[in-house]
Short mmCIF file of N, CA and C in Angstrom, two decimals:
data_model
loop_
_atom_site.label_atom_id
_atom_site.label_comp_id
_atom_site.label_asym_id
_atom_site.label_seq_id
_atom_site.Cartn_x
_atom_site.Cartn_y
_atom_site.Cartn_z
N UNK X 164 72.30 93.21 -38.19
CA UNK X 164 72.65 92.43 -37.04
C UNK X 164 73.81 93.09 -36.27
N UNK X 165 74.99 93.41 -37.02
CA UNK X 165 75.70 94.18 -36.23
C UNK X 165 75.24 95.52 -35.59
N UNK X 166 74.44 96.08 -36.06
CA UNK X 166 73.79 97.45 -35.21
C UNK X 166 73.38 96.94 -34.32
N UNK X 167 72.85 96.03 -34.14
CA UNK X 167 72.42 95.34 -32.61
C UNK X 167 73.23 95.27 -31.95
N UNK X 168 74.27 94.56 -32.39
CA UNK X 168 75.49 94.11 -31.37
C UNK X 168 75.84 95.71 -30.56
N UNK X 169 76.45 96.42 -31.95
CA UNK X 169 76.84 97.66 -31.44
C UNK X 169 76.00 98.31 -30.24
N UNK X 170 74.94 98.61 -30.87
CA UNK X 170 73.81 99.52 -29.37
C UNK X 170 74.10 98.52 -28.48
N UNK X 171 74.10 96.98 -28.06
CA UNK X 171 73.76 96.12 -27.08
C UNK X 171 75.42 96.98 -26.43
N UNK X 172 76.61 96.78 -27.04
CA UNK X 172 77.84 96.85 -26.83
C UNK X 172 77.52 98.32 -26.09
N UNK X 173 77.12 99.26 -26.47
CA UNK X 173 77.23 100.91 -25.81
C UNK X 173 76.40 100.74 -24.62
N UNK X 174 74.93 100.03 -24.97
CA UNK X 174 74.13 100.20 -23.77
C UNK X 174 74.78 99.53 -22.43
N UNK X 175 74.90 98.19 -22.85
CA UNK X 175 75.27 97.32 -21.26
C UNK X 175 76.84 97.36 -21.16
N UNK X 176 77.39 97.27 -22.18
CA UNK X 176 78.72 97.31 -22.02
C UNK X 176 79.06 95.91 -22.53
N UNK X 177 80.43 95.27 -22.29
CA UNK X 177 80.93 93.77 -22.74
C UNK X 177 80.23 92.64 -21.47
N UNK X 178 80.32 93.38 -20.88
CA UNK X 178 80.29 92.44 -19.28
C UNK X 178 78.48 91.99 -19.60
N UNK X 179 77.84 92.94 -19.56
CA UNK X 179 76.01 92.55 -20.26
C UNK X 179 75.82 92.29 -21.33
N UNK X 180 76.76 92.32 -22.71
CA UNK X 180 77.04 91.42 -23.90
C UNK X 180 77.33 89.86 -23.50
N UNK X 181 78.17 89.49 -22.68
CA UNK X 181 78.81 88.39 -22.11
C UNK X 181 77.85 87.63 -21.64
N UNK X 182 76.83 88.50 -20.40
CA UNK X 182 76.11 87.68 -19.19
C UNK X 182 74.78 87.48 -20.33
N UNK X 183 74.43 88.07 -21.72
CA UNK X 183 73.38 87.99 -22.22
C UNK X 183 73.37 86.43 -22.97
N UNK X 184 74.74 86.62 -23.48
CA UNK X 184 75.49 85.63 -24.63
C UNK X 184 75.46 83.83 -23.96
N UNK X 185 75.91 84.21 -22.09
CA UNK X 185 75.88 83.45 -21.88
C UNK X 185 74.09 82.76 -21.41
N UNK X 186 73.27 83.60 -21.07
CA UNK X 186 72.52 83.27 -20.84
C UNK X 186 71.29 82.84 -22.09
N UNK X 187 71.77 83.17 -23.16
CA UNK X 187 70.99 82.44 -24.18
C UNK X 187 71.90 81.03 -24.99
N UNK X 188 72.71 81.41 -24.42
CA UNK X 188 73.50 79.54 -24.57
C UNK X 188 72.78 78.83 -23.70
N UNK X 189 73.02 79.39 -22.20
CA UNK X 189 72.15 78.42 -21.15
C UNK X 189 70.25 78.10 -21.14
N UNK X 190 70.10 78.98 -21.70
CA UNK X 190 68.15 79.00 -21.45
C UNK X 190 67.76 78.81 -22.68
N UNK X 191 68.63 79.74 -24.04
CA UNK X 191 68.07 79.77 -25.45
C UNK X 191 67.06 80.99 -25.38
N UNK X 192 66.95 81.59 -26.47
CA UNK X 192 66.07 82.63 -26.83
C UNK X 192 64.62 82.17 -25.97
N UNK X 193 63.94 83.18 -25.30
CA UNK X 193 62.51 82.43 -25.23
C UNK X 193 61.38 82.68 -26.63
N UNK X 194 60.99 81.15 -26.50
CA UNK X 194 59.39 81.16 -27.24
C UNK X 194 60.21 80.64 -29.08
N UNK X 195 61.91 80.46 -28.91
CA UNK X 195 62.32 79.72 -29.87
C UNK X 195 62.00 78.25 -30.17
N UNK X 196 61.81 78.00 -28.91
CA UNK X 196 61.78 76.65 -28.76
C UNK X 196 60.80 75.93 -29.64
N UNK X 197 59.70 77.09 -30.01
CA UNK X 197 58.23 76.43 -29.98
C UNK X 197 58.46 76.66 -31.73
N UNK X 198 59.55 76.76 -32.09
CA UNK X 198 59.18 76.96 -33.97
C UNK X 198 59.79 75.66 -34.33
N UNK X 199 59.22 74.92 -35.12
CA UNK X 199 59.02 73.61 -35.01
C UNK X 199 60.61 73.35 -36.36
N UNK X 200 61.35 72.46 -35.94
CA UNK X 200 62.48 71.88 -36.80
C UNK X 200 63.58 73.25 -36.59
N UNK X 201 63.86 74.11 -36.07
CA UNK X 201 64.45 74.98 -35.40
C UNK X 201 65.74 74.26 -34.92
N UNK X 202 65.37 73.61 -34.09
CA UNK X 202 66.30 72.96 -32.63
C UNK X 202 67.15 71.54 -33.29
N UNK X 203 66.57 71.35 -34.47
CA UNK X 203 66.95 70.26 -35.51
C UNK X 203 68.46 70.62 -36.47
N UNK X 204 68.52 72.19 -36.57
CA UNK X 204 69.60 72.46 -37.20
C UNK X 204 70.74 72.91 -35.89
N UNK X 205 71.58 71.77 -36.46
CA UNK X 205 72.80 71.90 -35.06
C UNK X 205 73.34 72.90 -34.38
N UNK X 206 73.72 74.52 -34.95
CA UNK X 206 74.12 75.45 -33.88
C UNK X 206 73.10 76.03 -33.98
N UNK X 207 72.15 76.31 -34.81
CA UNK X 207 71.61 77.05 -34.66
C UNK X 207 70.18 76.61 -33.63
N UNK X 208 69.79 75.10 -34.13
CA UNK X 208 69.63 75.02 -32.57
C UNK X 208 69.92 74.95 -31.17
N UNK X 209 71.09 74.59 -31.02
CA UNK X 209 71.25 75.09 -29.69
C UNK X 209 71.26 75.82 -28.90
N UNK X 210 71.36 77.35 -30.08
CA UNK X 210 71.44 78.52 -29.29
C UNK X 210 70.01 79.10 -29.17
N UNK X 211 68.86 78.49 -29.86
CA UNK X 211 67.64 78.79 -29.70
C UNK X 211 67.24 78.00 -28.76
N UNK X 212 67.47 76.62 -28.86
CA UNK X 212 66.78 75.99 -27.55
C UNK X 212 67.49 76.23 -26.56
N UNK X 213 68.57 76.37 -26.34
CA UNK X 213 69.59 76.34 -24.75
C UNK X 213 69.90 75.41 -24.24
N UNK X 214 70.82 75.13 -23.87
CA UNK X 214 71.66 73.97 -23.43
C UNK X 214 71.10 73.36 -22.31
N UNK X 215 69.93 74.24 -21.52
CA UNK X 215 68.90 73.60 -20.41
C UNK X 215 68.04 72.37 -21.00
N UNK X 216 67.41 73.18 -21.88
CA UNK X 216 66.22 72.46 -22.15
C UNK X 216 66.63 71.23 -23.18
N UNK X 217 68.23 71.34 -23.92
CA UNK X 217 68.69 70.27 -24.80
C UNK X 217 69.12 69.06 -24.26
N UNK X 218 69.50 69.14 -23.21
CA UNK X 218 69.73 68.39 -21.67
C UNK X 218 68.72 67.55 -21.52
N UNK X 219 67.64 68.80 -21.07
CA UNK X 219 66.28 67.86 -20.47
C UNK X 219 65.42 67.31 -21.58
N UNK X 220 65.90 67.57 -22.86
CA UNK X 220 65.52 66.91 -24.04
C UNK X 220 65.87 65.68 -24.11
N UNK X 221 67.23 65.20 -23.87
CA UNK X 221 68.00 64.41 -24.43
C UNK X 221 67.52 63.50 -22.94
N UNK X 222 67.97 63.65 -21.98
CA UNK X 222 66.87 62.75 -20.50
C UNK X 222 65.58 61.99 -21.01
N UNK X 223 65.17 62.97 -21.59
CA UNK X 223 63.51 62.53 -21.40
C UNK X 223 63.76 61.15 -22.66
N UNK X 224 64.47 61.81 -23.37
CA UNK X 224 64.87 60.70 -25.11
C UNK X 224 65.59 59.22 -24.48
N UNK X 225 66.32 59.30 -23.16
CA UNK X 225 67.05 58.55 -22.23
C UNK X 225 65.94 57.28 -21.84
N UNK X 226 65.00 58.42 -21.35
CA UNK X 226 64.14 57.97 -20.19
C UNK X 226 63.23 57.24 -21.04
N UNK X 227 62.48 57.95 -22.19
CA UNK X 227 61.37 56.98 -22.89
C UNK X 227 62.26 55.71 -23.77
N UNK X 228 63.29 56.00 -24.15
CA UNK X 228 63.92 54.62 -24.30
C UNK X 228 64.66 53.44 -23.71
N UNK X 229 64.42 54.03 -22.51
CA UNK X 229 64.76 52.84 -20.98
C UNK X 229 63.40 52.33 -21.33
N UNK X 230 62.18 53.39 -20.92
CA UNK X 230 60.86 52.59 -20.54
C UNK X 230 60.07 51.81 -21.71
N UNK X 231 60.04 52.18 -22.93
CA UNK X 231 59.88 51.16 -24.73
C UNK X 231 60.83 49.98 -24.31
N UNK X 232 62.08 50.31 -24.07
CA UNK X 232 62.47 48.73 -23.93
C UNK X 232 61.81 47.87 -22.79
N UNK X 233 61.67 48.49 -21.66
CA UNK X 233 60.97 47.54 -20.70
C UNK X 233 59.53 47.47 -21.13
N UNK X 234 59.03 48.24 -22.00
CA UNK X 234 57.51 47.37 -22.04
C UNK X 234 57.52 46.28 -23.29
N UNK X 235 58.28 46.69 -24.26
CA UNK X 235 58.75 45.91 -25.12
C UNK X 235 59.23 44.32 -24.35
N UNK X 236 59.82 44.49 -23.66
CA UNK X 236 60.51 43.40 -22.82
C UNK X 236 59.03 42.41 -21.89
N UNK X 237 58.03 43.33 -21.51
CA UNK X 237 57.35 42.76 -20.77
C UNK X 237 56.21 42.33 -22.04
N UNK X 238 55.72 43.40 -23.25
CA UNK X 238 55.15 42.35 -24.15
C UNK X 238 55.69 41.15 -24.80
N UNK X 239 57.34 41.26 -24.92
CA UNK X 239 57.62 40.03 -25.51
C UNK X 239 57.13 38.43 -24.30
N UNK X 240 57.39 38.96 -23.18
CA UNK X 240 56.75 37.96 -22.06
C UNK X 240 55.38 37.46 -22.58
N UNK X 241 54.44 38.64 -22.24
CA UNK X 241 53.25 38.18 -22.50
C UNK X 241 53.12 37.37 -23.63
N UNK X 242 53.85 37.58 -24.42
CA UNK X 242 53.79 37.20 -25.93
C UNK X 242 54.08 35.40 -25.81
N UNK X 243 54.94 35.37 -25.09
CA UNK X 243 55.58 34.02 -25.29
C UNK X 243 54.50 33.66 -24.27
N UNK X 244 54.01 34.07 -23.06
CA UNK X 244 53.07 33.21 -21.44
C UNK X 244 51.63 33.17 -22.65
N UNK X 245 51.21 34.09 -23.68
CA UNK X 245 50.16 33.56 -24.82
C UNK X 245 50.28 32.36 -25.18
N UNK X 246 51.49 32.12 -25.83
CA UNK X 246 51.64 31.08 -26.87
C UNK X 246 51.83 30.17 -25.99
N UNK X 247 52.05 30.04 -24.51
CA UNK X 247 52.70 29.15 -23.69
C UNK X 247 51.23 28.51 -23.66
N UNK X 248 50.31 29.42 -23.41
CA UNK X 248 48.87 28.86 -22.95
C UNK X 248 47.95 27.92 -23.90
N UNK X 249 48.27 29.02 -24.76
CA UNK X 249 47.38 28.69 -26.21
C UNK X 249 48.56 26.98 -26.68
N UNK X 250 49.37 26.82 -26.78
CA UNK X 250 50.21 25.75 -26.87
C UNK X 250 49.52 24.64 -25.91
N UNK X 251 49.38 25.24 -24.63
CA UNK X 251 49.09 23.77 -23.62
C UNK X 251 47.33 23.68 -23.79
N UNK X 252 46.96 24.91 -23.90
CA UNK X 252 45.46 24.41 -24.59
C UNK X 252 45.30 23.56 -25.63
N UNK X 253 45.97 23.81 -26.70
CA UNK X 253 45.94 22.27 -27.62
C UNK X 253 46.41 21.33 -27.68
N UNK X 254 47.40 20.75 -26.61
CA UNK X 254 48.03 20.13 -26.31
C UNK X 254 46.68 18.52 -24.71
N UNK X 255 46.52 19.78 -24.43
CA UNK X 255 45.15 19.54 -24.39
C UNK X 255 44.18 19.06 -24.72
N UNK X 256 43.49 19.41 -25.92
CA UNK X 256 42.58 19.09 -26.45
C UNK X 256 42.99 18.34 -27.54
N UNK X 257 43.84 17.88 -27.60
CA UNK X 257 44.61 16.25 -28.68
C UNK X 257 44.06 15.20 -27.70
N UNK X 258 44.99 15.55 -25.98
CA UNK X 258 44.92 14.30 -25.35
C UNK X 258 43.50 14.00 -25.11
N UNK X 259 42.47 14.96 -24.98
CA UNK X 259 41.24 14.77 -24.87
C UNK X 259 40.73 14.28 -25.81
N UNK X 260 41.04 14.39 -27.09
CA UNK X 260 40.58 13.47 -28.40
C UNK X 260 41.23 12.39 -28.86
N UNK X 261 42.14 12.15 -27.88
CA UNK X 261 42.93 10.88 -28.09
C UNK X 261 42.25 9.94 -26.92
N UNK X 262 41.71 10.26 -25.83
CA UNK X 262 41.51 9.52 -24.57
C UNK X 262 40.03 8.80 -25.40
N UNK X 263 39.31 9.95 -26.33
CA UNK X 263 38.31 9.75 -26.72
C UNK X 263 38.29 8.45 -27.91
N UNK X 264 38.97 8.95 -28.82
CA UNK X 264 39.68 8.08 -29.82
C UNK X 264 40.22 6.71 -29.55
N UNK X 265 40.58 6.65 -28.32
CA UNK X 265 41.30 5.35 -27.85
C UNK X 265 39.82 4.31 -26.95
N UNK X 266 39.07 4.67 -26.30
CA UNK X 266 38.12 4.46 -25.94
C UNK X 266 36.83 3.85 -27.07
N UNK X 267 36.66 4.53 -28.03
CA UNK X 267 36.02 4.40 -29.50
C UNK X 267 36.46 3.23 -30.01
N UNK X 268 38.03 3.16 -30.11
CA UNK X 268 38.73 1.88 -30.53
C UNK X 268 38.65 0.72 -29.74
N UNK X 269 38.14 0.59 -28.58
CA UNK X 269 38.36 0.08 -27.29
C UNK X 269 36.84 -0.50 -27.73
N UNK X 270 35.65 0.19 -27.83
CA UNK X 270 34.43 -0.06 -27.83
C UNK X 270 34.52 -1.01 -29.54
N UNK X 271 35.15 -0.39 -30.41
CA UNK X 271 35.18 -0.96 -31.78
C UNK X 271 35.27 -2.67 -31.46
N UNK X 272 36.64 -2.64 -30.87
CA UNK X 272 37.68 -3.82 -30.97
C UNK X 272 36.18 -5.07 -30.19
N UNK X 273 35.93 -4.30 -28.47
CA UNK X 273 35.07 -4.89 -28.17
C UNK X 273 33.25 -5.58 -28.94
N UNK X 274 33.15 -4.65 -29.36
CA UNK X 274 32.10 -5.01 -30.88
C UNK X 274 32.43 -6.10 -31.93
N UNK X 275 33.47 -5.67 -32.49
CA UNK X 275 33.96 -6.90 -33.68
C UNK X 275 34.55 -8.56 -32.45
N UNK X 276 34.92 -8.28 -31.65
CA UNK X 276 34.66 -9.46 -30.98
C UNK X 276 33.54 -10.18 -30.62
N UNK X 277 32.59 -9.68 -30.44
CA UNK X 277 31.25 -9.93 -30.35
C UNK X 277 30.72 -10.33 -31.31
N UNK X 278 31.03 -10.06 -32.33
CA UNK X 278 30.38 -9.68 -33.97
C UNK X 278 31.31 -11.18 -34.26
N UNK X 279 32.37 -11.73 -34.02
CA UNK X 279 33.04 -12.27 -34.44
C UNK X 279 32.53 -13.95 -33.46
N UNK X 280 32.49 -14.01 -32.48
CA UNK X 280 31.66 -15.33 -31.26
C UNK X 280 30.51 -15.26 -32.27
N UNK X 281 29.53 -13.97 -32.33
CA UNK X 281 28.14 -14.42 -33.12
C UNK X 281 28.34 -15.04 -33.78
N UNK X 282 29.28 -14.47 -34.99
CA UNK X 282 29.35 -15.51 -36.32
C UNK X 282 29.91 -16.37 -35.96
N UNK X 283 30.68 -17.49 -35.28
CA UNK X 283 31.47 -18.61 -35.09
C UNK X 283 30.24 -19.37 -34.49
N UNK X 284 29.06 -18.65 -33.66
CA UNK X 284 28.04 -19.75 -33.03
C UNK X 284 26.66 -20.01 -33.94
N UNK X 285 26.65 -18.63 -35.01
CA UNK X 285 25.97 -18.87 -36.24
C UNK X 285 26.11 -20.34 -36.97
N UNK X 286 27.54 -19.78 -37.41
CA UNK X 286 28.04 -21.08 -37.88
C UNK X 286 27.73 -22.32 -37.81
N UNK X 287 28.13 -22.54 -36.21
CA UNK X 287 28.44 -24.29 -35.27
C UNK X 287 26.44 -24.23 -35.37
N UNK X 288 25.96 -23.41 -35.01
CA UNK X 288 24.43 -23.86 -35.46
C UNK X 288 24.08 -23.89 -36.69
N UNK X 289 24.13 -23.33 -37.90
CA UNK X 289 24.01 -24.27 -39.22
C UNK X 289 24.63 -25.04 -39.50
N UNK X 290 25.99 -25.33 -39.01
CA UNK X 290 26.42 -27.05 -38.63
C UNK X 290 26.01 -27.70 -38.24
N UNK X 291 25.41 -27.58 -37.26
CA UNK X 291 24.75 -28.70 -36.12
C UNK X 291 22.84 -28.63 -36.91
N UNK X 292 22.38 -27.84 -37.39
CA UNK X 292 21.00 -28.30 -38.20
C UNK X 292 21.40 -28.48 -39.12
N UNK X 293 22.42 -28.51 -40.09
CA UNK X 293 22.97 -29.24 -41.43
C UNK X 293 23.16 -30.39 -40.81
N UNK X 294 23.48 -31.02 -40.06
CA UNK X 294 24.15 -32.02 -39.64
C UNK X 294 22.95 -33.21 -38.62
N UNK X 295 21.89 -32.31 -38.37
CA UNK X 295 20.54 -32.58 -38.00
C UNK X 295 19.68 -32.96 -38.54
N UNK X 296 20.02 -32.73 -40.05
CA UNK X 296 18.50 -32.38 -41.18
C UNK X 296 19.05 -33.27 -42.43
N UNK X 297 20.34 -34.41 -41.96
CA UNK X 297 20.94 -34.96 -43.39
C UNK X 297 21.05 -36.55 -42.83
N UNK X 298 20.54 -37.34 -43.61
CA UNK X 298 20.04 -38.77 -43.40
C UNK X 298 21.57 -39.47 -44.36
N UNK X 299 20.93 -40.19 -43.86
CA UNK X 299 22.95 -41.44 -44.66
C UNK X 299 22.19 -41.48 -46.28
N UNK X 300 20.87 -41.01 -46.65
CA UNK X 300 20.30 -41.11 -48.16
C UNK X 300 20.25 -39.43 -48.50
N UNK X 301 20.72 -38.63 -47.81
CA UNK X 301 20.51 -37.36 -48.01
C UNK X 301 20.12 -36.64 -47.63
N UNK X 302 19.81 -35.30 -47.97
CA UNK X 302 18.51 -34.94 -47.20
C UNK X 302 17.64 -34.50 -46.87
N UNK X 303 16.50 -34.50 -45.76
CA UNK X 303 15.28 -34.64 -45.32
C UNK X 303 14.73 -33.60 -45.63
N UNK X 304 13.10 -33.70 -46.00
CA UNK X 304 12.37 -32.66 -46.31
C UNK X 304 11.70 -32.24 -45.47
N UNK X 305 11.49 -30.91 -44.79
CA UNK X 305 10.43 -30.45 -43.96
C UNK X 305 9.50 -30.02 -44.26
N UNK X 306 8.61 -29.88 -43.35
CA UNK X 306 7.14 -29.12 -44.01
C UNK X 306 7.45 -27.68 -44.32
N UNK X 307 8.60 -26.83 -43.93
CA UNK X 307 9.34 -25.65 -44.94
C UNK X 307 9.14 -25.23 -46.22
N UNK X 308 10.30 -26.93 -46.32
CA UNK X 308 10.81 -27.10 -47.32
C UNK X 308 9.14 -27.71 -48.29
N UNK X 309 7.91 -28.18 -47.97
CA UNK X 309 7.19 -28.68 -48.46
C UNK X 309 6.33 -27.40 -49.13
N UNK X 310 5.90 -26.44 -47.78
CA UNK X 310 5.30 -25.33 -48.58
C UNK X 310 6.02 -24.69 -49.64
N UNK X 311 7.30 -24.20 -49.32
CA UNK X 311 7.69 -23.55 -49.99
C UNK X 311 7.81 -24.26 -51.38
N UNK X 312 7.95 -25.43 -51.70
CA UNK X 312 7.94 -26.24 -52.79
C UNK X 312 6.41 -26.05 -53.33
N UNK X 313 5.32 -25.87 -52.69
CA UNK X 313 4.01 -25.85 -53.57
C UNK X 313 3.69 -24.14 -53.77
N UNK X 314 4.85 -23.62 -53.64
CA UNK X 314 4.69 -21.95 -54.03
C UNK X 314 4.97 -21.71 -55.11
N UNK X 315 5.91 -22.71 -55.71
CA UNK X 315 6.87 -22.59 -56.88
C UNK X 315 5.80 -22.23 -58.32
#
């Protein structure tokens, strides 16, 4: 490595040692860039990648983690305007099975009232033919009551 230096030192002189030195700080060796975990070891990457492209490395690392947080930011939206929907959809479909449910009960209640007059006029009519069919000696036999007596 130092024989390099040396010939570089005779050929160009300090001043083209200098402008070389500086220009692989600024640009980095070319075609270093591309050897993979290189640019990972601290001086020694830098002086392979160059302080250009470590720059426009570190931007771009800037830039895609501005834009992950804003989509991150806009799926957490979607995420919640989902659940917002999916929430009022079942919210929804309760009251629709409640409107239903309450209506059912509505038809019930109206039924057992019905069910309930029948039997009370059932009743007052086997009262009123109990009360039809009974003599001050007891009571009376019909021709019913006659067949069904010669079935026995």
């Amino acid at each position: 490595m130092s024989a390099i230096i040396a010939f570089l030192l005779r050929t160009i002189g300090v001043g083209g040692c200098a402008f070389l030195a500086l220009y692989v700080y600024d640009w980095g060796l070319p075609g270093a860039s591309r050897i993979p975990y290189l640019s990972s070891i601290p001086i020694i990457g830098d002086l392979t990648t160059g302080r250009a492209h470590s720059y426009a490395a570190d931007q771009v690392k800037i830039a895609t983690a501005a834009q992950k947080a804003q989509c991150e930011a806009r799926l957490e939206k979607t995420v919640s305007s989902f659940q917002y929907e999916a929430l009022a959809a079942q919210l929804a479909e309760e009251r629709r099975r409640r409107a239903i449910a309450d209506s059912l009960a509505a038809s019930s209640e109206k039924r057992a009232d019905e069910a309930m007059k029948a039997k009370a006029k059932a009743e007052t009519d086997l009262e009123s033919r109990i009360a039809a069919d009974a003599d001050p000696e007891g009571g009376r036999w019909t021709e019913e009551d006659g067949r069904w007596n010669e079935k026995r």
